[in-house]
RNA sequence: GGCGUUGUGGCCGAAUGGUUAGGCAGCGGAUUGCAAAUCCGUCUAUCCCGGUUCGAUUCCGCCCGACGCCU
């Protein structure tokens, strides 16, 4: 345990020495990131839970091949859409990439909006057991029969602290908490206590692009419209033809989920587009909730049309000014 | 022009002579191996005017709008 904390600390320190560019979806991270990477002589590590999938290009608004050729990118196109993924795998792989990039004498810039991944990098992850899907399905079946209440009841005995923190209806976390005691004999709250060291924004370089909400909504509308205009539906059709089903994680992606329903004939195209728009907005809102809550995040307010290279320069200036 | 139906919050949609469903969207929060997921919280409206009534969103009349039918 002591060793784990040590290595966790070391890993966090390593991550904290990198540059980060984050922000809600459709906020212009890709463009700014490219400029910033050039200014820093950096390579980019994607901080995005869906861009890791091959063949999911249009709907994830992945950087184009040309953009990826301009600056070396990592953690993009590393999984088939049938493979599942997890935060911890992301973290492990990303940490390895940091070393690799540094060994070339280059700077590291993370670009992306997956907030949980960001937090895992900045604050660490306890060395807990991976998901046990057999166990989860068993418990899931119980919930179906008896509801969440008995689950919560059980957790109150095994891990009162977590039970107190979790809402009765928060089935996923209830199950994970149970899973951890079941697998390790120790409550998840015990493990989690060790890893919540917040860093002040001034002591790191986590820049968070932010637009006024109305403008962000406009940008989202434009992005969704252009996705559908450039063959998003065909992309998803291709995936389904080839793989039938996407992995548990890939299938959750905004837009993909909706288009799959459409291709199955359960939804018209206009409904699908509307639903994709709505879900993208909700996604963006949740992302911003995350960023507000992470002390590491420093907001870069973008009122009006600011050219990406200008924003990159602003960030560079601010980031260089501090000793990290 | 006549007759009929109808008018509930941004949208959908119940109900009721007095205790003002619900859903969606929006907004806020949570978030440690499914995270672009998931969970929680929040929003208080009955077209206008008049009448009946202790009390009207609910009953009556009228106005306006919508829809339908007829001439």
mmCIF file of N, CA and C (backbone and C1' of nucleotides) in Angstrom, chain B residues 8-60:
data_model
loop_
_atom_site.group_PDB
_atom_site.id
_atom_site.type_symbol
_atom_site.label_atom_id
_atom_site.label_comp_id
_atom_site.label_asym_id
_atom_site.label_seq_id
_atom_site.Cartn_x
_atom_site.Cartn_y
_atom_site.Cartn_z
ATOM 1 P P U B 8 -52.782 25.144 -24.261
ATOM 2 O "O5'" U B 8 -51.889 25.298 -22.961
ATOM 3 C "C5'" U B 8 -52.056 26.480 -22.157
ATOM 4 C "C4'" U B 8 -51.861 26.102 -20.707
ATOM 5 C "C3'" U B 8 -50.535 25.415 -20.405
ATOM 6 O "O3'" U B 8 -49.509 26.393 -20.241
ATOM 7 C "C1'" U B 8 -52.284 24.250 -19.357
ATOM 8 P P G B 9 -48.390 26.483 -21.355
ATOM 9 O "O5'" G B 9 -47.071 26.721 -20.509
ATOM 10 C "C5'" G B 9 -46.364 27.977 -20.577
ATOM 11 C "C4'" G B 9 -45.339 28.005 -19.477
ATOM 12 C "C3'" G B 9 -43.989 27.386 -19.846
ATOM 13 O "O3'" G B 9 -42.988 28.411 -20.004
ATOM 14 C "C1'" G B 9 -44.839 26.424 -17.833
ATOM 15 P P G B 10 -43.069 29.338 -21.277
ATOM 16 O "O5'" G B 10 -41.702 29.052 -22.019
ATOM 17 C "C5'" G B 10 -41.506 29.488 -23.360
ATOM 18 C "C4'" G B 10 -40.882 28.411 -24.198
ATOM 19 C "C3'" G B 10 -41.764 27.172 -24.398
ATOM 20 O "O3'" G B 10 -42.667 27.349 -25.476
ATOM 21 C "C1'" G B 10 -39.605 26.484 -23.735
ATOM 22 P P C B 11 -44.078 26.568 -25.511
ATOM 23 O "O5'" C B 11 -43.588 25.094 -25.840
ATOM 24 C "C5'" C B 11 -43.216 24.731 -27.168
ATOM 25 C "C4'" C B 11 -42.861 23.257 -27.206
ATOM 26 C "C3'" C B 11 -43.990 22.308 -26.832
ATOM 27 O "O3'" C B 11 -44.832 22.041 -27.943
ATOM 28 C "C1'" C B 11 -42.025 21.688 -25.672
ATOM 29 P P C B 12 -46.380 21.638 -27.684
ATOM 30 O "O5'" C B 12 -46.258 20.185 -27.034
ATOM 31 C "C5'" C B 12 -45.917 19.071 -27.838
ATOM 32 C "C4'" C B 12 -45.792 17.833 -26.983
ATOM 33 C "C3'" C B 12 -47.045 17.404 -26.232
ATOM 34 O "O3'" C B 12 -47.947 16.693 -27.067
ATOM 35 C "C1'" C B 12 -45.171 17.250 -24.801
ATOM 36 P P G B 13 -49.534 16.689 -26.727
ATOM 37 O "O5'" G B 13 -49.574 16.170 -25.221
ATOM 38 C "C5'" G B 13 -49.205 14.828 -24.898
ATOM 39 C "C4'" G B 13 -49.322 14.627 -23.397
ATOM 40 C "C3'" G B 13 -50.691 14.982 -22.825
ATOM 41 O "O3'" G B 13 -51.565 13.876 -22.978
ATOM 42 C "C1'" G B 13 -48.992 15.991 -21.508
ATOM 43 P P A B 14 -53.146 14.068 -22.603
ATOM 44 O "O5'" A B 14 -53.095 13.577 -21.090
ATOM 45 C "C5'" A B 14 -54.052 14.032 -20.180
ATOM 46 C "C4'" A B 14 -53.618 13.609 -18.797
ATOM 47 C "C3'" A B 14 -54.602 13.958 -17.715
ATOM 48 O "O3'" A B 14 -55.605 12.959 -17.629
ATOM 49 C "C1'" A B 14 -52.432 14.596 -17.044
ATOM 50 P P A B 15 -57.151 13.414 -17.550
ATOM 51 O "O5'" A B 15 -57.181 14.058 -16.097
ATOM 52 C "C5'" A B 15 -56.742 13.295 -14.969
ATOM 53 C "C4'" A B 15 -56.631 14.210 -13.777
ATOM 54 C "C3'" A B 15 -57.820 15.134 -13.579
ATOM 55 O "O3'" A B 15 -58.873 14.470 -12.914
ATOM 56 C "C1'" A B 15 -55.811 16.370 -13.384
ATOM 57 P P U B 16 -60.410 14.987 -13.175
ATOM 58 O "O5'" U B 16 -60.513 16.148 -12.090
ATOM 59 C "C5'" U B 16 -60.256 15.867 -10.715
ATOM 60 C "C4'" U B 16 -60.031 17.160 -9.981
ATOM 61 C "C3'" U B 16 -61.105 18.217 -10.208
ATOM 62 O "O3'" U B 16 -62.238 18.018 -9.393
ATOM 63 C "C1'" U B 16 -58.969 19.203 -10.448
ATOM 64 P P G B 17 -63.609 18.592 -9.922
ATOM 65 O "O5'" G B 17 -63.395 20.190 -9.854
ATOM 66 C "C5'" G B 17 -64.258 20.985 -9.098
ATOM 67 C "C4'" G B 17 -63.443 22.048 -8.423
ATOM 68 C "C3'" G B 17 -63.398 21.866 -6.902
ATOM 69 O "O3'" G B 17 -62.180 22.346 -6.359
ATOM 70 C "C1'" G B 17 -64.432 23.896 -7.451
ATOM 71 P P G B 18 -60.991 21.568 -6.136
ATOM 72 O "O5'" G B 18 -60.220 22.477 -5.101
ATOM 73 C "C5'" G B 18 -59.263 23.386 -5.632
ATOM 74 C "C4'" G B 18 -58.972 24.417 -4.571
ATOM 75 C "C3'" G B 18 -57.968 23.904 -3.535
ATOM 76 O "O3'" G B 18 -56.840 24.746 -3.680
ATOM 77 C "C1'" G B 18 -59.952 24.821 -2.522
ATOM 78 P P U B 19 -55.487 24.633 -3.541
ATOM 79 O "O5'" U B 19 -55.401 23.143 -4.077
ATOM 80 C "C5'" U B 19 -54.164 22.479 -4.041
ATOM 81 C "C4'" U B 19 -53.875 21.954 -2.645
ATOM 82 C "C3'" U B 19 -52.693 20.997 -2.564
ATOM 83 O "O3'" U B 19 -51.477 21.697 -2.445
ATOM 84 C "C1'" U B 19 -54.540 20.118 -1.362
ATOM 85 P P U B 20 -50.762 22.061 -3.784
ATOM 86 O "O5'" U B 20 -51.525 21.074 -4.769
ATOM 87 C "C5'" U B 20 -50.845 20.490 -5.824
ATOM 88 C "C4'" U B 20 -51.216 21.157 -7.117
ATOM 89 C "C3'" U B 20 -50.066 21.198 -8.100
ATOM 90 O "O3'" U B 20 -49.887 19.953 -8.696
ATOM 91 C "C1'" U B 20 -51.258 23.233 -8.195
ATOM 92 P P A B 21 -48.693 19.130 -8.632
ATOM 93 O "O5'" A B 21 -48.717 18.685 -10.151
ATOM 94 C "C5'" A B 21 -47.708 17.862 -10.666
ATOM 95 C "C4'" A B 21 -48.086 16.420 -10.518
ATOM 96 C "C3'" A B 21 -47.046 15.499 -11.062
ATOM 97 O "O3'" A B 21 -46.081 15.221 -10.068
ATOM 98 C "C1'" A B 21 -49.115 14.977 -12.029
ATOM 99 P P G B 22 -44.596 15.676 -10.302
ATOM 100 O "O5'" G B 22 -44.219 14.770 -11.551
ATOM 101 C "C5'" G B 22 -44.392 13.352 -11.468
ATOM 102 C "C4'" G B 22 -44.468 12.768 -12.861
ATOM 103 C "C3'" G B 22 -43.322 13.158 -13.776
ATOM 104 O "O3'" G B 22 -42.165 12.382 -13.534
ATOM 105 C "C1'" G B 22 -45.352 13.435 -14.938
ATOM 106 P P G B 23 -40.727 13.022 -13.845
ATOM 107 O "O5'" G B 23 -40.645 12.947 -15.434
ATOM 108 C "C5'" G B 23 -40.803 11.696 -16.095
ATOM 109 C "C4'" G B 23 -40.901 11.910 -17.582
ATOM 110 C "C3'" G B 23 -39.805 12.762 -18.182
ATOM 111 O "O3'" G B 23 -38.614 12.031 -18.402
ATOM 112 C "C1'" G B 23 -41.881 13.490 -19.020
ATOM 113 P P C B 24 -37.221 12.760 -18.237
ATOM 114 O "O5'" C B 24 -37.148 13.665 -19.544
ATOM 115 C "C5'" C B 24 -37.180 13.067 -20.834
ATOM 116 C "C4'" C B 24 -37.314 14.127 -21.899
ATOM 117 C "C3'" C B 24 -36.283 15.237 -21.843
ATOM 118 O "O3'" C B 24 -35.041 14.842 -22.379
ATOM 119 C "C1'" C B 24 -38.417 16.172 -22.206
ATOM 120 P P A B 25 -33.703 15.457 -21.756
ATOM 121 O "O5'" A B 25 -33.768 16.963 -22.267
ATOM 122 C "C5'" A B 25 -33.662 17.256 -23.658
ATOM 123 C "C4'" A B 25 -33.946 18.718 -23.890
ATOM 124 C "C3'" A B 25 -33.078 19.678 -23.104
ATOM 125 O "O3'" A B 25 -31.839 19.885 -23.761
ATOM 126 C "C1'" A B 25 -35.327 20.343 -22.917
ATOM 127 P P G B 26 -30.552 20.247 -22.909
ATOM 128 O "O5'" G B 26 -30.955 21.614 -22.191
ATOM 129 C "C5'" G B 26 -31.030 22.833 -22.931
ATOM 130 C "C4'" G B 26 -31.358 23.952 -21.977
ATOM 131 C "C3'" G B 26 -30.412 24.066 -20.781
ATOM 132 O "O3'" G B 26 -29.267 24.825 -21.127
ATOM 133 C "C1'" G B 26 -32.640 24.118 -20.021
ATOM 134 P P C B 27 -27.891 24.489 -20.498
ATOM 135 O "O5'" C B 27 -28.100 24.887 -18.967
ATOM 136 C "C5'" C B 27 -28.228 26.250 -18.583
ATOM 137 C "C4'" C B 27 -28.556 26.328 -17.111
ATOM 138 C "C3'" C B 27 -27.610 25.569 -16.187
ATOM 139 O "O3'" C B 27 -26.411 26.278 -15.944
ATOM 140 C "C1'" C B 27 -29.829 25.088 -15.570
ATOM 141 P P G B 28 -25.069 25.481 -15.694
ATOM 142 O "O5'" G B 28 -25.270 24.975 -14.199
ATOM 143 C "C5'" G B 28 -25.250 25.910 -13.134
ATOM 144 C "C4'" G B 28 -25.584 25.204 -11.839
ATOM 145 C "C3'" G B 28 -24.671 24.055 -11.461
ATOM 146 O "O3'" G B 28 -23.462 24.482 -10.871
ATOM 147 C "C1'" G B 28 -26.910 23.395 -11.176
ATOM 148 P P G B 29 -22.147 23.616 -10.988
ATOM 149 O "O5'" G B 29 -22.446 22.347 -10.069
ATOM 150 C "C5'" G B 29 -22.584 22.504 -8.666
ATOM 151 C "C4'" G B 29 -23.054 21.215 -8.046
ATOM 152 C "C3'" G B 29 -22.155 20.011 -8.206
ATOM 153 O "O3'" G B 29 -21.065 20.037 -7.312
ATOM 154 C "C1'" G B 29 -24.389 19.368 -8.544
ATOM 155 P P A B 30 -19.730 19.280 -7.609
ATOM 156 O "O5'" A B 30 -20.143 17.740 -7.465
ATOM 157 C "C5'" A B 30 -20.419 17.188 -6.191
ATOM 158 C "C4'" A B 30 -20.951 15.785 -6.359
ATOM 159 C "C3'" A B 30 -19.961 14.760 -6.880
ATOM 160 O "O3'" A B 30 -19.196 14.226 -5.809
ATOM 161 C "C1'" A B 30 -22.022 14.541 -8.020
ATOM 162 P P U B 31 -17.655 13.908 -6.052
ATOM 163 O "O5'" U B 31 -17.667 12.753 -7.157
ATOM 164 C "C5'" U B 31 -18.389 11.519 -6.916
ATOM 165 C "C4'" U B 31 -18.480 10.797 -8.256
ATOM 166 C "C3'" U B 31 -17.091 10.474 -8.821
ATOM 167 O "O3'" U B 31 -17.005 9.131 -9.239
ATOM 168 C "C1'" U B 31 -18.341 11.772 -10.382
ATOM 169 P P U B 32 -16.723 7.892 -8.492
ATOM 170 O "O5'" U B 32 -15.150 7.825 -8.731
ATOM 171 C "C5'" U B 32 -14.669 7.885 -10.054
ATOM 172 C "C4'" U B 32 -13.402 7.059 -10.134
ATOM 173 C "C3'" U B 32 -13.541 5.705 -9.435
ATOM 174 O "O3'" U B 32 -13.115 4.676 -10.312
ATOM 175 C "C1'" U B 32 -11.721 6.962 -8.524
ATOM 176 P P G B 33 -13.792 3.302 -10.318
ATOM 177 O "O5'" G B 33 -13.226 2.688 -11.669
ATOM 178 C "C5'" G B 33 -13.601 3.243 -12.925
ATOM 179 C "C4'" G B 33 -13.224 2.227 -13.974
ATOM 180 C "C3'" G B 33 -13.898 0.879 -13.740
ATOM 181 O "O3'" G B 33 -14.297 0.370 -14.991
ATOM 182 C "C1'" G B 33 -11.543 0.646 -13.649
ATOM 183 P P C B 34 -15.719 0.016 -15.191
ATOM 184 O "O5'" C B 34 -16.130 0.942 -16.435
ATOM 185 C "C5'" C B 34 -15.544 0.703 -17.740
ATOM 186 C "C4'" C B 34 -16.481 1.385 -18.728
ATOM 187 C "C3'" C B 34 -16.801 2.797 -18.210
ATOM 188 O "O3'" C B 34 -16.261 3.883 -18.943
ATOM 189 C "C1'" C B 34 -18.817 1.455 -18.425
ATOM 190 P P A B 35 -16.122 4.321 -20.233
ATOM 191 O "O5'" A B 35 -16.231 5.929 -20.316
ATOM 192 C "C5'" A B 35 -17.361 6.561 -20.892
ATOM 193 C "C4'" A B 35 -17.581 7.884 -20.192
ATOM 194 C "C3'" A B 35 -16.306 8.692 -20.025
ATOM 195 O "O3'" A B 35 -16.617 10.061 -20.176
ATOM 196 C "C1'" A B 35 -17.303 8.311 -17.941
ATOM 197 P P A B 36 -16.215 10.851 -21.350
ATOM 198 O "O5'" A B 36 -17.543 11.153 -22.215
ATOM 199 C "C5'" A B 36 -18.551 12.130 -21.787
ATOM 200 C "C4'" A B 36 -19.753 11.869 -22.645
ATOM 201 C "C3'" A B 36 -20.117 10.399 -22.627
ATOM 202 O "O3'" A B 36 -21.296 10.046 -21.965
ATOM 203 C "C1'" A B 36 -19.377 11.112 -24.816
ATOM 204 P P A B 37 -22.785 10.536 -22.208
ATOM 205 O "O5'" A B 37 -23.528 9.225 -21.721
ATOM 206 C "C5'" A B 37 -23.270 7.958 -22.325
ATOM 207 C "C4'" A B 37 -22.987 6.917 -21.272
ATOM 208 C "C3'" A B 37 -23.897 6.934 -20.056
ATOM 209 O "O3'" A B 37 -25.121 6.280 -20.336
ATOM 210 C "C1'" A B 37 -21.678 6.728 -19.338
ATOM 211 P P U B 38 -26.493 6.928 -19.783
ATOM 212 O "O5'" U B 38 -26.293 6.803 -18.206
ATOM 213 C "C5'" U B 38 -26.265 5.531 -17.577
ATOM 214 C "C4'" U B 38 -25.893 5.699 -16.126
ATOM 215 C "C3'" U B 38 -26.761 6.643 -15.322
ATOM 216 O "O3'" U B 38 -27.973 6.027 -14.919
ATOM 217 C "C1'" U B 38 -24.498 7.094 -14.849
ATOM 218 P P C B 39 -29.263 6.870 -14.618
ATOM 219 O "O5'" C B 39 -28.918 7.505 -13.194
ATOM 220 C "C5'" C B 39 -28.817 6.687 -12.046
ATOM 221 C "C4'" C B 39 -28.339 7.514 -10.886
ATOM 222 C "C3'" C B 39 -29.174 8.743 -10.572
ATOM 223 O "O3'" C B 39 -30.336 8.422 -9.835
ATOM 224 C "C1'" C B 39 -26.909 9.350 -10.567
ATOM 225 P P C B 40 -31.628 9.374 -9.972
ATOM 226 O "O5'" C B 40 -31.194 10.628 -9.084
ATOM 227 C "C5'" C B 40 -30.883 10.454 -7.713
ATOM 228 C "C4'" C B 40 -30.363 11.758 -7.149
ATOM 229 C "C3'" C B 40 -31.279 12.960 -7.351
ATOM 230 O "O3'" C B 40 -32.319 12.991 -6.399
ATOM 231 C "C1'" C B 40 -29.072 13.562 -7.895
ATOM 232 P P G B 41 -33.711 13.725 -6.795
ATOM 233 O "O5'" G B 41 -33.325 15.270 -6.756
ATOM 234 C "C5'" G B 41 -32.872 15.855 -5.538
ATOM 235 C "C4'" G B 41 -32.377 17.252 -5.824
ATOM 236 C "C3'" G B 41 -33.387 18.187 -6.478
ATOM 237 O "O3'" G B 41 -34.263 18.743 -5.516
ATOM 238 C "C1'" G B 41 -31.300 18.390 -7.560
ATOM 239 P P U B 42 -35.712 19.249 -5.991
ATOM 240 O "O5'" U B 42 -35.369 20.458 -6.962
ATOM 241 C "C5'" U B 42 -34.833 21.670 -6.441
ATOM 242 C "C4'" U B 42 -34.597 22.633 -7.580
ATOM 243 C "C3'" U B 42 -35.840 22.936 -8.405
ATOM 244 O "O3'" U B 42 -36.594 23.974 -7.803
ATOM 245 C "C1'" U B 42 -34.011 22.457 -9.851
ATOM 246 P P C B 43 -38.216 23.916 -7.977
ATOM 247 O "O5'" C B 43 -38.433 24.682 -9.354
ATOM 248 C "C5'" C B 43 -37.856 25.978 -9.555
ATOM 249 C "C4'" C B 43 -37.868 26.305 -11.022
ATOM 250 C "C3'" C B 43 -39.264 26.384 -11.641
ATOM 251 O "O3'" C B 43 -39.788 27.699 -11.502
ATOM 252 C "C1'" C B 43 -37.793 25.120 -13.036
ATOM 253 P P U B 44 -40.604 28.116 -10.151
ATOM 254 O "O5'" U B 44 -41.786 29.031 -10.704
ATOM 255 C "C5'" U B 44 -42.209 28.830 -12.033
ATOM 256 C "C4'" U B 44 -43.414 27.910 -12.037
ATOM 257 C "C3'" U B 44 -44.675 28.488 -11.410
ATOM 258 O "O3'" U B 44 -45.293 29.389 -12.297
ATOM 259 C "C1'" U B 44 -44.419 26.209 -10.798
ATOM 260 P P A B 45 -46.677 30.093 -12.022
ATOM 261 O "O5'" A B 45 -47.455 29.674 -13.343
ATOM 262 C "C5'" A B 45 -47.004 30.191 -14.589
ATOM 263 C "C4'" A B 45 -47.626 29.413 -15.706
ATOM 264 C "C3'" A B 45 -49.141 29.284 -15.622
ATOM 265 O "O3'" A B 45 -49.738 30.399 -16.248
ATOM 266 C "C1'" A B 45 -48.177 27.174 -16.088
ATOM 267 P P U B 46 -50.896 31.235 -15.464
ATOM 268 O "O5'" U B 46 -52.144 30.251 -15.472
ATOM 269 C "C5'" U B 46 -53.169 30.394 -16.430
ATOM 270 C "C4'" U B 46 -53.171 29.189 -17.356
ATOM 271 C "C3'" U B 46 -54.540 28.880 -17.956
ATOM 272 O "O3'" U B 46 -54.410 28.701 -19.359
ATOM 273 C "C1'" U B 46 -53.700 26.968 -16.791
ATOM 274 P P C B 47 -55.671 29.154 -20.290
ATOM 275 O "O5'" C B 47 -55.206 30.628 -20.638
ATOM 276 C "C5'" C B 47 -53.881 30.895 -21.075
ATOM 277 C "C4'" C B 47 -53.903 32.123 -21.950
ATOM 278 C "C3'" C B 47 -54.801 33.242 -21.428
ATOM 279 O "O3'" C B 47 -54.122 34.051 -20.477
ATOM 280 C "C1'" C B 47 -55.290 32.853 -23.700
ATOM 281 P P C B 48 -54.984 34.770 -19.327
ATOM 282 O "O5'" C B 48 -55.695 35.946 -20.133
ATOM 283 C "C5'" C B 48 -54.932 37.019 -20.685
ATOM 284 C "C4'" C B 48 -55.863 38.057 -21.259
ATOM 285 C "C3'" C B 48 -56.976 38.516 -20.316
ATOM 286 O "O3'" C B 48 -56.531 39.518 -19.425
ATOM 287 C "C1'" C B 48 -57.890 38.039 -22.436
ATOM 288 P P C B 49 -57.238 39.626 -17.967
ATOM 289 O "O5'" C B 49 -58.712 40.114 -18.303
ATOM 290 C "C5'" C B 49 -58.945 41.415 -18.855
ATOM 291 C "C4'" C B 49 -60.413 41.562 -19.192
ATOM 292 C "C3'" C B 49 -61.375 41.302 -18.034
ATOM 293 O "O3'" C B 49 -61.528 42.442 -17.207
ATOM 294 C "C1'" C B 49 -62.135 40.165 -19.961
ATOM 295 P P G B 50 -61.993 42.214 -15.679
ATOM 296 O "O5'" G B 50 -63.456 41.592 -15.763
ATOM 297 C "C5'" G B 50 -64.587 42.452 -15.832
ATOM 298 C "C4'" G B 50 -65.828 41.665 -16.165
ATOM 299 C "C3'" G B 50 -66.424 40.802 -15.060
ATOM 300 O "O3'" G B 50 -67.143 41.540 -14.098
ATOM 301 C "C1'" G B 50 -66.475 39.627 -17.104
ATOM 302 P P G B 51 -67.384 40.929 -12.643
ATOM 303 O "O5'" G B 51 -68.397 39.731 -12.942
ATOM 304 C "C5'" G B 51 -69.739 40.015 -13.320
ATOM 305 C "C4'" G B 51 -70.495 38.720 -13.542
ATOM 306 C "C3'" G B 51 -70.624 37.819 -12.322
ATOM 307 O "O3'" G B 51 -71.677 38.217 -11.472
ATOM 308 C "C1'" G B 51 -70.020 36.533 -14.222
ATOM 309 P P U B 52 -71.639 37.811 -9.932
ATOM 310 O "O5'" U B 52 -71.854 36.237 -9.971
ATOM 311 C "C5'" U B 52 -73.122 35.684 -10.339
ATOM 312 C "C4'" U B 52 -73.081 34.178 -10.205
ATOM 313 C "C3'" U B 52 -72.575 33.667 -8.863
ATOM 314 O "O3'" U B 52 -73.604 33.662 -7.881
ATOM 315 C "C1'" U B 52 -71.495 32.490 -10.604
ATOM 316 P P U B 53 -73.328 34.315 -6.464
ATOM 317 O "O5'" U B 53 -72.270 33.290 -5.856
ATOM 318 C "C5'" U B 53 -72.629 31.923 -5.670
ATOM 319 C "C4'" U B 53 -71.409 31.130 -5.288
ATOM 320 C "C3'" U B 53 -70.596 31.717 -4.140
ATOM 321 O "O3'" U B 53 -71.145 31.383 -2.872
ATOM 322 C "C1'" U B 53 -69.142 31.075 -5.897
ATOM 323 P P C B 54 -71.224 32.551 -1.810
ATOM 324 O "O5'" C B 54 -69.693 32.726 -1.393
ATOM 325 C "C5'" C B 54 -69.309 33.868 -0.632
ATOM 326 C "C4'" C B 54 -67.887 33.702 -0.191
ATOM 327 C "C3'" C B 54 -66.914 33.318 -1.287
ATOM 328 O "O3'" C B 54 -66.444 34.456 -1.974
ATOM 329 C "C1'" C B 54 -66.584 31.906 0.575
ATOM 330 P P G B 55 -66.397 34.432 -3.547
ATOM 331 O "O5'" G B 55 -65.219 33.383 -3.784
ATOM 332 C "C5'" G B 55 -63.877 33.768 -3.517
ATOM 333 C "C4'" G B 55 -62.951 32.575 -3.650
ATOM 334 C "C3'" G B 55 -62.956 31.901 -5.014
ATOM 335 O "O3'" G B 55 -62.096 32.578 -5.916
ATOM 336 C "C1'" G B 55 -63.109 30.263 -3.323
ATOM 337 P P A B 56 -62.663 32.888 -7.400
ATOM 338 O "O5'" A B 56 -61.393 32.487 -8.291
ATOM 339 C "C5'" A B 56 -60.577 31.371 -7.994
ATOM 340 C "C4'" A B 56 -60.587 30.405 -9.149
ATOM 341 C "C3'" A B 56 -60.751 31.083 -10.504
ATOM 342 O "O3'" A B 56 -59.548 31.591 -11.061
ATOM 343 C "C1'" A B 56 -62.184 29.156 -10.291
ATOM 344 P P U B 57 -58.216 30.858 -11.422
ATOM 345 O "O5'" U B 57 -58.559 29.906 -12.659
ATOM 346 C "C5'" U B 57 -57.952 30.111 -13.899
ATOM 347 C "C4'" U B 57 -57.937 28.817 -14.655
ATOM 348 C "C3'" U B 57 -59.218 28.011 -14.534
ATOM 349 O "O3'" U B 57 -60.154 28.410 -15.519
ATOM 350 C "C1'" U B 57 -57.350 26.604 -14.125
ATOM 351 P P U B 58 -61.753 28.470 -15.217
ATOM 352 O "O5'" U B 58 -62.096 26.924 -15.018
ATOM 353 C "C5'" U B 58 -62.006 26.019 -16.118
ATOM 354 C "C4'" U B 58 -62.125 24.602 -15.584
ATOM 355 C "C3'" U B 58 -63.522 24.247 -15.094
ATOM 356 O "O3'" U B 58 -63.988 23.107 -15.798
ATOM 357 C "C1'" U B 58 -61.865 23.742 -13.443
ATOM 358 P P C B 59 -65.139 23.323 -16.926
ATOM 359 O "O5'" C B 59 -66.355 23.970 -16.111
ATOM 360 C "C5'" C B 59 -67.422 23.164 -15.625
ATOM 361 C "C4'" C B 59 -68.583 24.049 -15.267
ATOM 362 C "C3'" C B 59 -68.902 25.139 -16.286
ATOM 363 O "O3'" C B 59 -69.709 24.632 -17.330
ATOM 364 C "C1'" C B 59 -68.842 26.090 -14.126
ATOM 365 P P C B 60 -69.624 25.298 -18.788
ATOM 366 O "O5'" C B 60 -70.352 26.697 -18.584
ATOM 367 C "C5'" C B 60 -71.747 26.760 -18.306
ATOM 368 C "C4'" C B 60 -72.175 28.202 -18.245
ATOM 369 C "C3'" C B 60 -71.736 29.054 -19.421
ATOM 370 O "O3'" C B 60 -72.596 28.917 -20.537
ATOM 371 C "C1'" C B 60 -71.266 30.200 -17.401
#
